[in-house]
XYZ file of C-alpha atoms in Angstrom:
470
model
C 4.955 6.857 14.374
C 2.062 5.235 15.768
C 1.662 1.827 14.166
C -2.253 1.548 14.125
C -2.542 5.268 12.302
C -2.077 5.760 8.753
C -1.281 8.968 7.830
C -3.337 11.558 5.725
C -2.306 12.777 2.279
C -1.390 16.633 2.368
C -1.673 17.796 -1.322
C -1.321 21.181 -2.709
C -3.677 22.426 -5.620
C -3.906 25.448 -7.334
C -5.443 26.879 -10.541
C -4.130 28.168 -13.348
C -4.797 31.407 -16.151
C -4.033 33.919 -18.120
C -4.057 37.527 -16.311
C -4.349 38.922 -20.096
C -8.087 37.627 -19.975
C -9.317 39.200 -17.277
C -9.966 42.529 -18.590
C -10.962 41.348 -21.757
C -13.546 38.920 -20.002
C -15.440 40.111 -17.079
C -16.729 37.659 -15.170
C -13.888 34.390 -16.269
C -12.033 34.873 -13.358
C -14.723 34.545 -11.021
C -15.950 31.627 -12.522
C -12.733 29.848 -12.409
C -12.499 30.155 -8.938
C -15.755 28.741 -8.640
C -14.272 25.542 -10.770
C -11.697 25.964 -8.381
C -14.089 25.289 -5.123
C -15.559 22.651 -6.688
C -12.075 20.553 -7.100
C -10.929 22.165 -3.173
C -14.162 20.418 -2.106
C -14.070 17.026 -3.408
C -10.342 17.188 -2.648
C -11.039 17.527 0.521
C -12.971 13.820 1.194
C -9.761 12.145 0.649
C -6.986 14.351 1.839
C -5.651 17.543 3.820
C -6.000 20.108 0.803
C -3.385 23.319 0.746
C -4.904 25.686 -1.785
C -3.218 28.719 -3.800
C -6.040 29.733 -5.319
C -5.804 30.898 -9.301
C -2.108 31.101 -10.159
C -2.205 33.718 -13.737
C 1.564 34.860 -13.697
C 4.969 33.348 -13.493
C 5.983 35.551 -10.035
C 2.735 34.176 -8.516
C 4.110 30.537 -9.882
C 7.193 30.988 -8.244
C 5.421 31.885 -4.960
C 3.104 29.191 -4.654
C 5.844 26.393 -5.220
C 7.433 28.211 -1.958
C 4.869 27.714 0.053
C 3.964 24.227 -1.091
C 7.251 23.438 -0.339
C 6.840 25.370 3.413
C 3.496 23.145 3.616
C 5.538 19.927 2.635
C 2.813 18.938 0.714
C 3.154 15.018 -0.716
C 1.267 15.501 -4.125
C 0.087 18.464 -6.176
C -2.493 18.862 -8.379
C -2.728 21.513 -11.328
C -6.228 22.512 -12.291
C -6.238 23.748 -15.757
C -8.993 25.889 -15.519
C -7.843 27.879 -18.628
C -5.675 28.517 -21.104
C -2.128 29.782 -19.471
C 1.468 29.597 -20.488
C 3.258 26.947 -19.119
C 6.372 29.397 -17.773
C 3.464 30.504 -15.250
C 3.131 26.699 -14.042
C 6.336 24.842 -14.305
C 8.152 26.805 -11.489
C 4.833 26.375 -8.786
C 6.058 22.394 -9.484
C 9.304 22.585 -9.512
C 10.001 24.776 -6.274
C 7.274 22.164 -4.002
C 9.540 19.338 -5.653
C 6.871 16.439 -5.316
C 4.804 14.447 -8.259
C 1.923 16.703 -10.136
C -1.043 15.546 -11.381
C -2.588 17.625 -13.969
C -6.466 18.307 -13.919
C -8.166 18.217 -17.105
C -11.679 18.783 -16.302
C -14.264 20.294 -18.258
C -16.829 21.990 -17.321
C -19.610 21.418 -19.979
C -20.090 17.863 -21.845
C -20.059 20.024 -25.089
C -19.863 23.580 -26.252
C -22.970 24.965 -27.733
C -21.598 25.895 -30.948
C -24.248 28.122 -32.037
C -24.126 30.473 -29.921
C -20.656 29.814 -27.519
C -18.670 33.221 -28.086
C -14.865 33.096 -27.257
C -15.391 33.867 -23.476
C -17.861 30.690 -22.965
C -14.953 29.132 -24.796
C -12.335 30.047 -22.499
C -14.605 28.948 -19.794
C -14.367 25.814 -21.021
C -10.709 25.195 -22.579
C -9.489 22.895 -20.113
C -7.900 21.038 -22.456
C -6.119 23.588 -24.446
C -2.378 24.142 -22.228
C -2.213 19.967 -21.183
C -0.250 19.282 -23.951
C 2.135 22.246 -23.495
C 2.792 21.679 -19.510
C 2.871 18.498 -19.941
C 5.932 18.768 -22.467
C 7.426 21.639 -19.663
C 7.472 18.625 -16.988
C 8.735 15.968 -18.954
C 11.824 18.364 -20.270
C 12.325 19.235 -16.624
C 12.205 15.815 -15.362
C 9.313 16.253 -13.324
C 7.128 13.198 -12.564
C 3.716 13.598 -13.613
C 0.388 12.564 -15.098
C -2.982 13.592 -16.668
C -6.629 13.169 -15.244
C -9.001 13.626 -18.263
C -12.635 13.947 -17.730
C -15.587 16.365 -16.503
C -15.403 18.758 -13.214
C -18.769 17.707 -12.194
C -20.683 13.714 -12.544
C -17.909 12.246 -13.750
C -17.211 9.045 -11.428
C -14.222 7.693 -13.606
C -12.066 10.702 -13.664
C -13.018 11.594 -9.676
C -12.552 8.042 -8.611
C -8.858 8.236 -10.765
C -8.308 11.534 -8.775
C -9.417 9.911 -5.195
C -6.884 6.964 -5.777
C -4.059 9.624 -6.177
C -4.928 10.782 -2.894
C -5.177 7.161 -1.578
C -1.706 6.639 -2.985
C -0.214 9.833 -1.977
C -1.362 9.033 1.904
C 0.460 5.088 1.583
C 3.799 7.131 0.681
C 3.027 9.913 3.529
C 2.775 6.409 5.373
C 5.644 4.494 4.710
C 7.863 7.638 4.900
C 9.267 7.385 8.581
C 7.486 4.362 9.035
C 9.952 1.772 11.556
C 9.998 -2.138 9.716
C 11.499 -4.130 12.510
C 13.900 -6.996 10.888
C 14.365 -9.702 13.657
C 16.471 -12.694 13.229
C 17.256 -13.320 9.785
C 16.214 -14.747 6.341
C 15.687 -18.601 5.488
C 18.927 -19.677 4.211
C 18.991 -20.275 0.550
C 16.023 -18.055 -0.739
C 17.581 -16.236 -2.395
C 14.767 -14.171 -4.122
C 14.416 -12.787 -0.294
C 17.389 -11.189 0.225
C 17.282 -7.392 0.429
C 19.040 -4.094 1.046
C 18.225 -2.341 3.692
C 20.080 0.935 2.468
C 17.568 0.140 -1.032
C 14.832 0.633 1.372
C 15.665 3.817 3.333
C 16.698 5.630 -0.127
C 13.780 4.226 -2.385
C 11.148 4.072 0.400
C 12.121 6.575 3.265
C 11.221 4.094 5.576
C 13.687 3.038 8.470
C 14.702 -0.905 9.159
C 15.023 -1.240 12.991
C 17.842 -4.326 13.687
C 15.838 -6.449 16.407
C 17.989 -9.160 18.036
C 16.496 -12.730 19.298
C 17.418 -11.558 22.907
C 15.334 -8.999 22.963
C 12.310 -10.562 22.604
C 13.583 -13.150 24.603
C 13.710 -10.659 27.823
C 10.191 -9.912 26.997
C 8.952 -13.225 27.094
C 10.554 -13.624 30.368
C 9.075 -10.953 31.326
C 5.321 -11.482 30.563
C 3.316 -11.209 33.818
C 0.806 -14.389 34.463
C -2.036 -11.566 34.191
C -0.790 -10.627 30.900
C -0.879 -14.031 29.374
C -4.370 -14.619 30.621
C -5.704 -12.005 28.809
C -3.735 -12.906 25.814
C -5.636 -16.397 26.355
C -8.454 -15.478 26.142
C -8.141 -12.902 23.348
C -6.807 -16.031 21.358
C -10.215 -17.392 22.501
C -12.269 -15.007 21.697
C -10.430 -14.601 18.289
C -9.595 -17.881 17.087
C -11.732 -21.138 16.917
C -9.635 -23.553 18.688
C -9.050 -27.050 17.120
C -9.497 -30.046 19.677
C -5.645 -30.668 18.743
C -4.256 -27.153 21.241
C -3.299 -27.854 24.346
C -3.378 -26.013 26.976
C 0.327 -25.627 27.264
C 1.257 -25.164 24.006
C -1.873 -22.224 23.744
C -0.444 -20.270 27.013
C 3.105 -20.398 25.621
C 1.455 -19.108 22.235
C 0.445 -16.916 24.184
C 3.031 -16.185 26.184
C 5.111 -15.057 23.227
C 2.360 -13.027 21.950
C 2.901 -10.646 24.974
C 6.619 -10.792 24.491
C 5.892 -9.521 20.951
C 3.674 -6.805 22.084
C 6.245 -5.549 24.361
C 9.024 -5.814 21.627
C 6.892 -4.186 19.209
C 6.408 -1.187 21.790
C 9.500 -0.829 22.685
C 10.919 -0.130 19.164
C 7.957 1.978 18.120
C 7.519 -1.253 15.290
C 5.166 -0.548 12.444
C 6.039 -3.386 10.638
C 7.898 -6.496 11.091
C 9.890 -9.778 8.813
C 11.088 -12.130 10.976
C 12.399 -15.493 10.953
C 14.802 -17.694 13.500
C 15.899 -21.356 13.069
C 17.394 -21.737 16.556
C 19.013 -25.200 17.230
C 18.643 -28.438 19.217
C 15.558 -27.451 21.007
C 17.030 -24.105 22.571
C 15.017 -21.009 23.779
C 15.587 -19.250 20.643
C 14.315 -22.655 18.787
C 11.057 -22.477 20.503
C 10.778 -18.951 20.145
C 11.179 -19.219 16.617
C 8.555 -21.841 16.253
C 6.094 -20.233 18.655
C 5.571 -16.237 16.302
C 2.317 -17.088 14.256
C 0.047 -16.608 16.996
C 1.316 -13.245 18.292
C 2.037 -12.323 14.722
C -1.264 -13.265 13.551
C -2.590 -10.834 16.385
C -0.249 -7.885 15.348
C -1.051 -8.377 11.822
C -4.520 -7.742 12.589
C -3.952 -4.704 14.107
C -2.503 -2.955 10.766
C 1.609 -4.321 11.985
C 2.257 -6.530 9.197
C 4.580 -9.928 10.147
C 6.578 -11.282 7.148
C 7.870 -14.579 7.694
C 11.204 -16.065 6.385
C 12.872 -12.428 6.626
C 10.789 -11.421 3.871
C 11.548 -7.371 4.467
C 10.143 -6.791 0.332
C 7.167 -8.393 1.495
C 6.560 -6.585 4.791
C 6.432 -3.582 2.893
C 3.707 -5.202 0.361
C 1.997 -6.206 3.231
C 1.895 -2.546 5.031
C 0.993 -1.070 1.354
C -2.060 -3.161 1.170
C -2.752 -2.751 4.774
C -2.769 1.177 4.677
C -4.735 0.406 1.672
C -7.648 -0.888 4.352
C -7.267 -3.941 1.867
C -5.410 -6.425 5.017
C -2.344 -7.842 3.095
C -2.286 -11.332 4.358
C 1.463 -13.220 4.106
C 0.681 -15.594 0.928
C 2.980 -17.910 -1.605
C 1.488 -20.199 -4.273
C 0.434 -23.425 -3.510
C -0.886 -25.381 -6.156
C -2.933 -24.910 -9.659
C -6.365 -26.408 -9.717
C -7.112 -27.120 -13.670
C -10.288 -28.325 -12.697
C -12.063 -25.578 -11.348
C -9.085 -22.713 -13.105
C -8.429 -21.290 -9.859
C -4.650 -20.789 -7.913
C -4.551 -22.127 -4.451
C -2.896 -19.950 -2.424
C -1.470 -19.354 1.181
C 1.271 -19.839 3.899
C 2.373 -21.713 7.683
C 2.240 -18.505 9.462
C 1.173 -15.182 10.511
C -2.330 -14.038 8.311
C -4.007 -10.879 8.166
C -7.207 -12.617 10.086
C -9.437 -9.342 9.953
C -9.912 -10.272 6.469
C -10.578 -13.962 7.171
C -14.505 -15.293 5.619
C -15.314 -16.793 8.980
C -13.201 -17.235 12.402
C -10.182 -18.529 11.728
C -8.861 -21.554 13.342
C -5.791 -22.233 15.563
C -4.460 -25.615 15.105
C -1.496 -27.235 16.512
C 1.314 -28.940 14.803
C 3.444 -31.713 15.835
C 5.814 -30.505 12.924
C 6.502 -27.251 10.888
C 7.600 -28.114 7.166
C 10.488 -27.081 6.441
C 11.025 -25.049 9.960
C 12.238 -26.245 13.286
C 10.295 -27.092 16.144
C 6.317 -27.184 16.570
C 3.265 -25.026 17.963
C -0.199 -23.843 17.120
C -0.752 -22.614 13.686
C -3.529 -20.393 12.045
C -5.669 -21.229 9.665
C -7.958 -19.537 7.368
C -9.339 -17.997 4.841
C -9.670 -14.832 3.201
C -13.060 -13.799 2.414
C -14.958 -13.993 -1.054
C -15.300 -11.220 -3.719
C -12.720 -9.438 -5.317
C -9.230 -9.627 -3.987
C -5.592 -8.278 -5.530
C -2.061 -9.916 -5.193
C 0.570 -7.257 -4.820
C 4.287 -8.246 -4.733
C 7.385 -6.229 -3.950
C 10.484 -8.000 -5.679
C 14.490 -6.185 -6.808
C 15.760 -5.802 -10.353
C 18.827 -6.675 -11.103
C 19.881 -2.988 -10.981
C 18.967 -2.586 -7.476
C 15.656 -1.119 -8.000
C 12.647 -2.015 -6.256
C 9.652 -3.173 -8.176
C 5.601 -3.828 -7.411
C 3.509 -5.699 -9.202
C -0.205 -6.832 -8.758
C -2.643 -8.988 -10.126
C -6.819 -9.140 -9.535
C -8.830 -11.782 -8.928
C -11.724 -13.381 -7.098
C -11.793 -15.234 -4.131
C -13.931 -18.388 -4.429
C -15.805 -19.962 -1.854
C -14.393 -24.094 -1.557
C -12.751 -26.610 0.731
C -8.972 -25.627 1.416
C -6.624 -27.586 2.811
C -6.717 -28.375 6.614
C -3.286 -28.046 7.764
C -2.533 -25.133 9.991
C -2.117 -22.829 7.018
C -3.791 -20.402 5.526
C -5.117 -21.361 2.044
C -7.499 -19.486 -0.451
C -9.270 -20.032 -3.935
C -8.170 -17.306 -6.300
C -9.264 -17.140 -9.515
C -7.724 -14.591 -12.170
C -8.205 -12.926 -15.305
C -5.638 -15.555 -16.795
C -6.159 -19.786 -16.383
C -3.734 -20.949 -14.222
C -0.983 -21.921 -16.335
C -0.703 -18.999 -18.637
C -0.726 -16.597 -15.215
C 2.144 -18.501 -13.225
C 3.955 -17.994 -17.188
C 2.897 -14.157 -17.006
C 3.697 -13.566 -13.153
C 6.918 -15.397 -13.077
C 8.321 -13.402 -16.322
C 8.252 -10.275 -13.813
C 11.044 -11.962 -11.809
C 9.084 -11.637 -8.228
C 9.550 -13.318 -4.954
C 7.927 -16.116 -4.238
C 5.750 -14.052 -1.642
C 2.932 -11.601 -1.888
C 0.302 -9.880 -0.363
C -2.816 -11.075 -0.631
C -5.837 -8.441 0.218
C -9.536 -7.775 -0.415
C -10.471 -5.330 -3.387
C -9.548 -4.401 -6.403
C -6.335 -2.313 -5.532
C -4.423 -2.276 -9.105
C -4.989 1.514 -9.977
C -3.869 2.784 -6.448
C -1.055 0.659 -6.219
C -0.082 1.736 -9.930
C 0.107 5.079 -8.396
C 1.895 4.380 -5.235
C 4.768 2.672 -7.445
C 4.077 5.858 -9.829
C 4.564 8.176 -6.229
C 7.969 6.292 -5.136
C 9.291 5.990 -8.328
C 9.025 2.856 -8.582
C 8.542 0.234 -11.859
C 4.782 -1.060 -11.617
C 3.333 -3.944 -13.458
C -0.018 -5.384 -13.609
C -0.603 -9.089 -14.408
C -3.325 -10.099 -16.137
């Protein structure tokens, strides 16, 4: 997969009707696949549509799940145009075997009961077989859900629709996608340890095994042209604090390049790394010298998860897809002053979303961490932002939960890290009670936007238990 790309949506739709009515009606049929257009066409902003047309008997159900199942299509959606039995929809679903979302859109805001004969009716029943395929899917254990509304100037039930789409092209996404894992976890956080079989079965994604000597041999590698320009992209990129040298930025740098290299070479879409090394050895200064190059990488839509944090690579890459950046973020401290939750990391940050250019400072000493190096700081911008965590129950499931705020313009702290003001629908207190009841890690992602309802659905897509703080 290419890591920069995210990947399109392919969804299926089709309508759905009684054949009975079409002789008895002249003219309903036609106008159903008019509704039908209609949905094909706004489908179509936010996804690669593959459209049956109007679906009236239980043989044409049966075909139509074939060939959404030839098409391989991520998400369907049912129109209910009609009235129809729900024998002539349940097998289109079960045969593609993938989520359905069920359209309920009217047509009209209200019948005209004077003079509304049982055609305009019909025309107009949307509502009428919901209840009954929705009771077909839940006895056959297929996942689904309803969209209520209008078909036409209705921006709450389209922009509901649009964020299945969104959600439906983050699992397209992270299906195949390649999460490099490269050194190990930091010992003793316990929250952060993960399966990597619990990823390929719940996810489909793949966890590439990345050893220290491989980027090593990259770093040895790096040509003196190569490092330049990695220089002065740093430059260009970063404002640089009067405490970086000049050695410790081209070994930053230097690094950087190595990363690139062992990011190509693995085909790497996302990454959670971390390495302690010892008594000042290569692997020691490697370890200490990542944020820059994963900083960089980050940027680019490859998401670097410190401290082995593989749950939290894939929150990051979520948010990412999202076009929402997913910067590497713990809690720092309460403010009861101002009711806001200072929050951040030492490491890698998604600096695209950064309010102004983000600044590269150098550390005589990591907390906590071996070794020392330059350090980014920054940021991310005000307006609207969402947290979005992944974490394990104690059954072995994954689990995502999110939680909106604001992010408030301030001083932060000025120590390499990156630190924001986030202020939620919950004071302080009562939202580190709420969050930590969830049982999360101690990391999330932190991106712009209000990303609750598509991330809902993405957990809703995987099958996947979703909760919403605050």
């Amino acid at each position: 997969m290419n890591s920069t790309q995210t990947s399109v949506a392919k969804v299926g739709v089709f309508a759905i009707g009684l054949e009975a009515y079409w002789d008895q009606f002249p003219g309903l049929k036609e106008r159903l696949e008019g509704y039908l257009g209609h949905v094909e066409e706004r489908l179509g902003q936010w996804a690669d549509v593959v459209s049956l047309g109007l679906v009236d008997t239980a043989p044409k159900a049966y075909d139509a799940g074939k060939r959404f199942a030839e098409e391989r299509v991520d998400l369907v959606f049912c129109h209910a145009a009609t009235y129809a039995t729900s024998s002539q929809v349940l097998p289109a679903v079960q045969e593609a075997n993938v989520p359905v979302v069920v359209l309920n859109l009217q047509p009209v805001s209200a019948l005209d009961y004077e003079t509304a004969d049982t055609g305009e009716w019909l025309a107009n029943c949307s509502a009428c077989c919901v209840p009954e395929i929705s009771c077909a899917f839940a006895r056959a254990t297929i996942p689904f859900n309803v969209v209520s509304g209008m078909l036409y100037e209705n921006a709450e039930a389209w922009g509901e629709i649009e964020e299945w789409c969104r959600a439906a092209g983050v699992v397209r996404t992270l299906r195949g996608s390649r999460f490099g894992f490269l050194g190990h976890t930091y010992p003793g956080m316990l929250d952060l340890y993960s399966d990597f079989t619990m990823h390929h079965a719940q996810l489909g994604l793949h966890v590439e095994i990345l050893e220290m000597d491989n980027l090593k041999d990259h770093v040895e590698r790096a040509s003196d042209d190569a490092i330049g320009a990695k220089v002065e992209e740093a430059r260009e990129t970063f404002e640089l604090d009067e405490s970086v040298s000049q050695e410790s930025l081209d070994w930053a740098a230097r690094v950087s390049v190595g990363l690139d290299g062992l990011v190509e070479d693995a085909d790497i879409d996302a990454l959670a790394y971390y390495y302690q090394g010892t008594d000042g050895s290569i692997y020691e200064q490697l370890g200490a010298s990542l944020i820059l190059g994963n900083s960089l990488l980050t940027a680019r839509g490859i998401p670097a998860s410190r401290e082995g944090d593989l749950k939290n690579a894939v929150a990051m890459k979520v948010m990412d897809i999202l076009g929402a950046g997913g910067s590497y973020t713990e809690f720092y401290a309460m403010d009861f002053e101002e009711n806001f939750m200072l929050m951040g990391h030492d490491g890698p940050g998604h600096i695209a979303i950064s309010d102004r250019k983000p600044v590269l400072r150098e550390l005589e000493l990591y907390h906590g961490k071996a070794g020392y190096g330059v350090s980014v700081e920054f940021s991310v911008r005000t307006g609207p932002i969402t947290i979005c965590a992944v974490t394990q129950t104690r059954d072995g499931r994954l689990k995502m939960m999110a939680a909106q705020g604001e992010s408030l313009p301030g001083p932060t702290l000025s120590i390499g890290n990156t630190n924001s003001r986030l202020r939620f629908s919950l004071p302080p207190a009562a939202f580190m009670n709420a969050w930590c009841e969830q049982g999360p890690t101690h990391h999330c992602a932190l991106g712009t936007g209000h990303q609750a309802g598509v991330l809902s659905k993405v957990a809703r897509l995987l099958g996947l238990e979703f909760v919403e703080v605050g």
